[in-house]
PDB file of C-alpha atoms in Angstrom:
ATOM      1  CA  MET G   1     -35.406  -4.903 -21.434  1.00 45.00           C
ATOM      2  CA  THR G   2     -34.186  -8.081 -22.992  1.00 49.00           C
ATOM      3  CA  GLU G   3     -37.223 -10.328 -23.064  1.00 57.00           C
ATOM      4  CA  LEU G   4     -37.303 -12.967 -20.357  1.00 57.00           C
ATOM      5  CA  ALA G   5     -38.507 -15.359 -23.056  1.00 55.00           C
ATOM      6  CA  VAL G   6     -34.981 -15.456 -24.519  1.00 60.00           C
ATOM      7  CA  VAL G   7     -33.762 -17.150 -21.341  1.00 71.00           C
ATOM      8  CA  ALA G   8     -33.717 -20.934 -21.670  1.00 75.00           C
ATOM      9  CA  TRP G   9     -36.708 -22.307 -19.777  1.00 75.00           C
ATOM     10  CA  PRO G  10     -37.312 -24.360 -17.824  1.00 73.00           C
ATOM     11  CA  VAL G  11     -34.019 -24.072 -16.017  1.00 85.00           C
ATOM     12  CA  ALA G  12     -32.550 -26.900 -14.008  1.00 93.00           C
ATOM     13  CA  PRO G  13     -33.806 -26.833 -10.420  1.00 96.00           C
ATOM     14  CA  ILE G  14     -31.963 -24.376  -8.189  1.00 97.00           C
ATOM     15  CA  THR G  15     -30.902 -25.830  -4.864  1.00 97.00           C
ATOM     16  CA  THR G  16     -30.246 -23.671  -1.812  1.00 97.00           C
ATOM     17  CA  GLU G  17     -29.245 -24.771   1.666  1.00 97.00           C
ATOM     18  CA  ARG G  18     -32.800 -25.917   2.482  1.00 98.00           C
ATOM     19  CA  LEU G  19     -34.935 -25.387  -0.605  1.00 98.00           C
ATOM     20  CA  VAL G  20     -35.379 -26.365  -4.224  1.00 98.00           C
ATOM     21  CA  LEU G  21     -36.670 -23.833  -6.763  1.00 98.00           C
ATOM     22  CA  ARG G  22     -38.137 -25.657  -9.742  1.00 97.00           C
ATOM     23  CA  GLU G  23     -40.731 -25.505 -12.481  1.00 96.00           C
ATOM     24  CA  SER G  24     -44.320 -26.226 -11.493  1.00 96.00           C
ATOM     25  CA  GLU G  25     -45.684 -29.758 -11.746  1.00 96.00           C
ATOM     26  CA  ALA G  26     -49.226 -31.175 -11.642  1.00 96.00           C
ATOM     27  CA  ARG G  27     -48.662 -32.315  -8.037  1.00 97.00           C
ATOM     28  CA  ASP G  28     -48.446 -28.627  -7.003  1.00 97.00           C
ATOM     29  CA  ARG G  29     -52.031 -27.760  -7.965  1.00 97.00           C
ATOM     30  CA  ALA G  30     -53.539 -28.180  -4.473  1.00 97.00           C
ATOM     31  CA  ALA G  31     -50.843 -25.961  -2.922  1.00 97.00           C
ATOM     32  CA  PHE G  32     -51.423 -23.296  -5.619  1.00 96.00           C
ATOM     33  CA  ILE G  33     -55.120 -23.286  -4.790  1.00 97.00           C
ATOM     34  CA  GLU G  34     -54.332 -23.021  -1.086  1.00 97.00           C
ATOM     35  CA  LEU G  35     -52.008 -20.050  -1.731  1.00 96.00           C
ATOM     36  CA  LEU G  36     -54.610 -18.223  -3.808  1.00 96.00           C
ATOM     37  CA  ALA G  37     -57.513 -18.987  -1.437  1.00 97.00           C
ATOM     38  CA  SER G  38     -55.716 -18.147   1.812  1.00 97.00           C
ATOM     39  CA  PRO G  39     -56.987 -15.018   3.593  1.00 96.00           C
ATOM     40  CA  ASP G  40     -53.677 -14.830   5.481  1.00 96.00           C
ATOM     41  CA  VAL G  41     -51.577 -14.916   2.297  1.00 95.00           C
ATOM     42  CA  HIS G  42     -53.763 -12.262   0.667  1.00 93.00           C
ATOM     43  CA  THR G  43     -54.111  -9.836   3.578  1.00 93.00           C
ATOM     44  CA  TYR G  44     -52.140  -7.207   1.638  1.00 91.00           C
ATOM     45  CA  LEU G  45     -53.035  -8.421  -1.853  1.00 90.00           C
ATOM     46  CA  GLY G  46     -56.690  -7.534  -2.163  1.00 88.00           C
ATOM     47  CA  GLY G  47     -58.110 -10.588  -0.432  1.00 90.00           C
ATOM     48  CA  PRO G  48     -58.313 -14.273  -1.274  1.00 93.00           C
ATOM     49  CA  GLN G  49     -59.963 -15.791  -4.314  1.00 95.00           C
ATOM     50  CA  ALA G  50     -62.947 -18.103  -3.930  1.00 96.00           C
ATOM     51  CA  ARG G  51     -61.802 -21.705  -3.511  1.00 96.00           C
ATOM     52  CA  ALA G  52     -64.670 -23.091  -5.632  1.00 96.00           C
ATOM     53  CA  GLU G  53     -63.729 -20.783  -8.520  1.00 96.00           C
ATOM     54  CA  LEU G  54     -60.059 -21.743  -8.164  1.00 96.00           C
ATOM     55  CA  GLU G  55     -60.943 -25.450  -8.260  1.00 96.00           C
ATOM     56  CA  ARG G  56     -62.622 -24.790 -11.620  1.00 96.00           C
ATOM     57  CA  SER G  57     -60.112 -22.390 -13.117  1.00 96.00           C
ATOM     58  CA  VAL G  58     -56.610 -23.371 -11.972  1.00 95.00           C
ATOM     59  CA  PRO G  59     -54.988 -25.475 -14.708  1.00 94.00           C
ATOM     60  CA  GLU G  60     -53.745 -28.993 -14.086  1.00 94.00           C
ATOM     61  CA  THR G  61     -50.195 -27.661 -13.989  1.00 93.00           C
ATOM     62  CA  PRO G  62     -50.394 -24.048 -12.759  1.00 91.00           C
ATOM     63  CA  GLY G  63     -47.663 -21.426 -12.863  1.00 88.00           C
ATOM     64  CA  ARG G  64     -45.821 -22.623 -15.944  1.00 88.00           C
ATOM     65  CA  ARG G  65     -44.115 -19.528 -17.304  1.00 88.00           C
ATOM     66  CA  HIS G  66     -40.659 -18.026 -17.638  1.00 88.00           C
ATOM     67  CA  GLY G  67     -39.189 -16.881 -14.337  1.00 91.00           C
ATOM     68  CA  HIS G  68     -41.820 -18.586 -12.137  1.00 95.00           C
ATOM     69  CA  PHE G  69     -40.491 -21.073  -9.595  1.00 97.00           C
ATOM     70  CA  VAL G  70     -42.205 -23.383  -7.157  1.00 98.00           C
ATOM     71  CA  ILE G  71     -40.410 -23.385  -3.815  1.00 98.00           C
ATOM     72  CA  GLU G  72     -40.086 -26.870  -2.412  1.00 98.00           C
ATOM     73  CA  LEU G  73     -39.104 -27.942   1.089  1.00 98.00           C
ATOM     74  CA  ASP G  74     -38.647 -31.642   1.832  1.00 97.00           C
ATOM     75  CA  GLY G  75     -40.534 -32.606  -1.338  1.00 96.00           C
ATOM     76  CA  ALA G  76     -43.564 -30.335  -0.770  1.00 97.00           C
ATOM     77  CA  MET G  77     -44.454 -26.966  -2.279  1.00 97.00           C
ATOM     78  CA  ILE G  78     -44.382 -24.168   0.316  1.00 98.00           C
ATOM     79  CA  GLY G  79     -44.616 -21.182  -2.012  1.00 98.00           C
ATOM     80  CA  THR G  80     -43.694 -19.516  -5.273  1.00 98.00           C
ATOM     81  CA  VAL G  81     -41.257 -16.856  -6.395  1.00 97.00           C
ATOM     82  CA  GLU G  82     -41.263 -15.106  -9.740  1.00 96.00           C
ATOM     83  CA  VAL G  83     -39.053 -12.626 -11.533  1.00 93.00           C
ATOM     84  CA  SER G  84     -41.089 -11.312 -14.470  1.00 86.00           C
ATOM     85  CA  ARG G  85     -40.963  -8.480 -16.978  1.00 79.00           C
ATOM     86  CA  ARG G  86     -42.728  -5.237 -16.051  1.00 65.00           C
ATOM     87  CA  GLU G  87     -45.020  -3.877 -18.727  1.00 62.00           C
ATOM     88  CA  ALA G  88     -44.421  -0.275 -19.838  1.00 56.00           C
ATOM     89  CA  GLU G  89     -48.014   0.770 -19.103  1.00 54.00           C
ATOM     90  CA  ARG G  90     -47.889  -0.319 -15.450  1.00 51.00           C
ATOM     91  CA  ARG G  91     -47.442   2.455 -12.922  1.00 55.00           C
ATOM     92  CA  GLY G  92     -44.108   3.066 -11.306  1.00 55.00           C
ATOM     93  CA  ASN G  93     -41.508   1.871 -13.755  1.00 52.00           C
ATOM     94  CA  VAL G  94     -37.957   2.773 -12.837  1.00 53.00           C
ATOM     95  CA  ARG G  95     -36.939   3.146 -16.466  1.00 53.00           C
ATOM     96  CA  PRO G  96     -39.087   4.955 -19.050  1.00 52.00           C
ATOM     97  CA  ASP G  97     -38.977   1.907 -21.350  1.00 55.00           C
ATOM     98  CA  ALA G  98     -39.986  -0.454 -18.499  1.00 54.00           C
ATOM     99  CA  GLY G  99     -36.552  -2.015 -18.722  1.00 66.00           C
ATOM    100  CA  GLU G 100     -36.865  -3.815 -15.417  1.00 81.00           C
ATOM    101  CA  ALA G 101     -38.308  -6.959 -13.927  1.00 90.00           C
ATOM    102  CA  GLU G 102     -40.481  -7.450 -10.849  1.00 93.00           C
ATOM    103  CA  LEU G 103     -39.924  -9.851  -7.974  1.00 96.00           C
ATOM    104  CA  SER G 104     -43.040 -11.380  -6.445  1.00 96.00           C
ATOM    105  CA  TYR G 105     -43.543 -14.236  -4.021  1.00 97.00           C
ATOM    106  CA  LEU G 106     -46.194 -16.090  -2.050  1.00 97.00           C
ATOM    107  CA  PHE G 107     -45.696 -18.514   0.835  1.00 98.00           C
ATOM    108  CA  LEU G 108     -48.096 -20.749   2.702  1.00 97.00           C
ATOM    109  CA  PRO G 109     -48.555 -19.402   6.259  1.00 97.00           C
ATOM    110  CA  GLU G 110     -46.976 -22.490   7.824  1.00 97.00           C
ATOM    111  CA  ALA G 111     -43.710 -21.540   6.052  1.00 97.00           C
ATOM    112  CA  TRP G 112     -43.615 -17.984   7.434  1.00 97.00           C
ATOM    113  CA  GLY G 113     -40.986 -16.815   9.899  1.00 96.00           C
ATOM    114  CA  ARG G 114     -38.297 -19.353   9.042  1.00 97.00           C
ATOM    115  CA  GLY G 115     -36.214 -17.405   6.526  1.00 97.00           C
ATOM    116  CA  TYR G 116     -37.444 -19.366   3.508  1.00 98.00           C
ATOM    117  CA  ALA G 117     -38.586 -16.226   1.681  1.00 98.00           C
ATOM    118  CA  ALA G 118     -35.171 -14.589   1.971  1.00 98.00           C
ATOM    119  CA  GLU G 119     -33.440 -17.801   0.871  1.00 98.00           C
ATOM    120  CA  ALA G 120     -35.731 -18.404  -2.119  1.00 98.00           C
ATOM    121  CA  CYS G 121     -35.887 -14.775  -3.269  1.00 98.00           C
ATOM    122  CA  ALA G 122     -32.100 -14.401  -3.050  1.00 97.00           C
ATOM    123  CA  ALA G 123     -31.676 -17.537  -5.182  1.00 97.00           C
ATOM    124  CA  ALA G 124     -34.189 -16.261  -7.752  1.00 96.00           C
ATOM    125  CA  LEU G 125     -32.455 -12.870  -7.893  1.00 96.00           C
ATOM    126  CA  ASP G 126     -29.064 -14.562  -8.367  1.00 94.00           C
ATOM    127  CA  TRP G 127     -30.514 -16.674 -11.194  1.00 94.00           C
ATOM    128  CA  PHE G 128     -31.993 -13.575 -12.818  1.00 92.00           C
ATOM    129  CA  ALA G 129     -28.760 -11.575 -12.501  1.00 91.00           C
ATOM    130  CA  ASP G 130     -26.889 -14.392 -14.261  1.00 90.00           C
ATOM    131  CA  ALA G 131     -29.574 -14.785 -16.946  1.00 88.00           C
ATOM    132  CA  LEU G 132     -29.996 -11.075 -17.712  1.00 86.00           C
ATOM    133  CA  PRO G 133     -26.990  -9.177 -16.313  1.00 86.00           C
ATOM    134  CA  GLY G 134     -27.496  -5.537 -15.397  1.00 84.00           C
ATOM    135  CA  VAL G 135     -31.307  -5.550 -15.477  1.00 86.00           C
ATOM    136  CA  PRO G 136     -32.772  -3.970 -12.327  1.00 88.00           C
ATOM    137  CA  VAL G 137     -35.579  -5.646 -10.389  1.00 93.00           C
ATOM    138  CA  VAL G 138     -38.390  -3.867  -8.568  1.00 93.00           C
ATOM    139  CA  LEU G 139     -40.532  -5.033  -5.677  1.00 95.00           C
ATOM    140  CA  TYR G 140     -43.860  -3.601  -4.543  1.00 94.00           C
ATOM    141  CA  THR G 141     -45.509  -4.042  -1.170  1.00 95.00           C
ATOM    142  CA  GLN G 142     -47.826  -2.201   1.142  1.00 95.00           C
ATOM    143  CA  THR G 143     -45.943  -0.276   3.812  1.00 96.00           C
ATOM    144  CA  ALA G 144     -48.285  -1.924   6.345  1.00 96.00           C
ATOM    145  CA  ASN G 145     -46.832  -5.330   5.418  1.00 96.00           C
ATOM    146  CA  ALA G 146     -43.975  -5.314   7.925  1.00 96.00           C
ATOM    147  CA  ARG G 147     -42.720  -8.788   6.948  1.00 95.00           C
ATOM    148  CA  SER G 148     -42.451  -7.832   3.299  1.00 96.00           C
ATOM    149  CA  MET G 149     -40.770  -4.529   4.127  1.00 97.00           C
ATOM    150  CA  ARG G 150     -38.142  -6.381   6.229  1.00 96.00           C
ATOM    151  CA  LEU G 151     -37.571  -8.902   3.437  1.00 97.00           C
ATOM    152  CA  ALA G 152     -37.082  -6.124   0.873  1.00 97.00           C
ATOM    153  CA  ALA G 153     -34.430  -4.528   3.076  1.00 96.00           C
ATOM    154  CA  LYS G 154     -32.729  -7.867   3.732  1.00 96.00           C
ATOM    155  CA  LEU G 155     -32.551  -8.584  -0.009  1.00 96.00           C
ATOM    156  CA  GLY G 156     -30.979  -5.176  -0.701  1.00 95.00           C
ATOM    157  CA  PHE G 157     -33.920  -3.323  -2.269  1.00 96.00           C
ATOM    158  CA  THR G 158     -33.746   0.439  -1.860  1.00 95.00           C
ATOM    159  CA  GLU G 159     -36.782   2.695  -1.825  1.00 96.00           C
ATOM    160  CA  VAL G 160     -37.653   4.424  -5.082  1.00 93.00           C
ATOM    161  CA  GLN G 161     -41.076   5.777  -4.220  1.00 93.00           C
ATOM    162  CA  ARG G 162     -44.240   5.505  -2.166  1.00 94.00           C
ATOM    163  CA  PHE G 163     -47.719   5.992  -3.540  1.00 91.00           C
ATOM    164  CA  GLU G 164     -51.378   5.386  -2.743  1.00 90.00           C
ATOM    165  CA  LYS G 165     -53.161   2.508  -4.469  1.00 85.00           C
ATOM    166  CA  TRP G 166     -55.981   0.202  -3.394  1.00 78.00           C
ATOM    167  CA  ASP G 167     -56.662   2.544  -0.438  1.00 88.00           C
ATOM    168  CA  ALA G 168     -53.234   1.873   1.065  1.00 91.00           C
ATOM    169  CA  GLU G 169     -49.720   3.271   0.949  1.00 95.00           C
ATOM    170  CA  GLN G 170     -47.550   1.219  -1.402  1.00 93.00           C
ATOM    171  CA  TRP G 171     -43.765   0.956  -1.356  1.00 95.00           C
ATOM    172  CA  MET G 172     -41.595   0.415  -4.402  1.00 94.00           C
ATOM    173  CA  GLY G 173     -37.981  -0.641  -4.105  1.00 95.00           C
ATOM    174  CA  GLU G 174     -35.272  -1.386  -6.646  1.00 94.00           C
ATOM    175  CA  TRP G 175     -32.572  -4.034  -6.615  1.00 93.00           C
ATOM    176  CA  SER G 176     -29.681  -3.643  -9.010  1.00 79.00           C
ATOM    177  CA  PRO G 177     -27.368  -6.546  -9.605  1.00 73.00           C
ATOM    178  CA  VAL G 178     -23.714  -5.847  -9.149  1.00 63.00           C
ATOM    179  CA  THR G 179     -22.096  -6.124 -12.542  1.00 51.00           C
ATOM    180  CA  PRO G 180     -18.309  -6.519 -12.478  1.00 49.00           C
ATOM    181  CA  PRO G 181     -16.421  -3.849 -14.405  1.00 49.00           C
ATOM    182  CA  ALA G 182     -15.287  -4.864 -17.893  1.00 49.00           C
TER     183      ALA G 182
END
């Protein structure tokens, strides 16, 4: 896969109907800690991290890397979305050379159920498809995570496989951007 690092970063903020996707700033640190410490957010992600440890370890400006966006609503961070390169040694690559990216996202519980995840993830996928045309994107979630399963379907991910990991059934879907014929 073409390295994500070749994409100019940071990109200009992406504006959707209700949200702004932008690079992380120092003012987002408290919301990052809340995301990582929330038992609700991490129900299907192995559990929350200890808040005291996060206070010590989270950098002043967290989440600064290619493909990682803060999701902002009315000037406040409500979550994150990231499209990042999959490493070849990770389980479940669609292509033998790991020529795909992975979509991941986290939202504060107060932002759930309002369609923000679909809006933000769709915008991130559109950005990625423009930046690296033709590169497929995968998404992983536990099958027990009904919200995430619905979002995957809404975004157009199709099932590639299911497997057991972390004592739970996992679902892997693939999203392929539509590339116009030459």
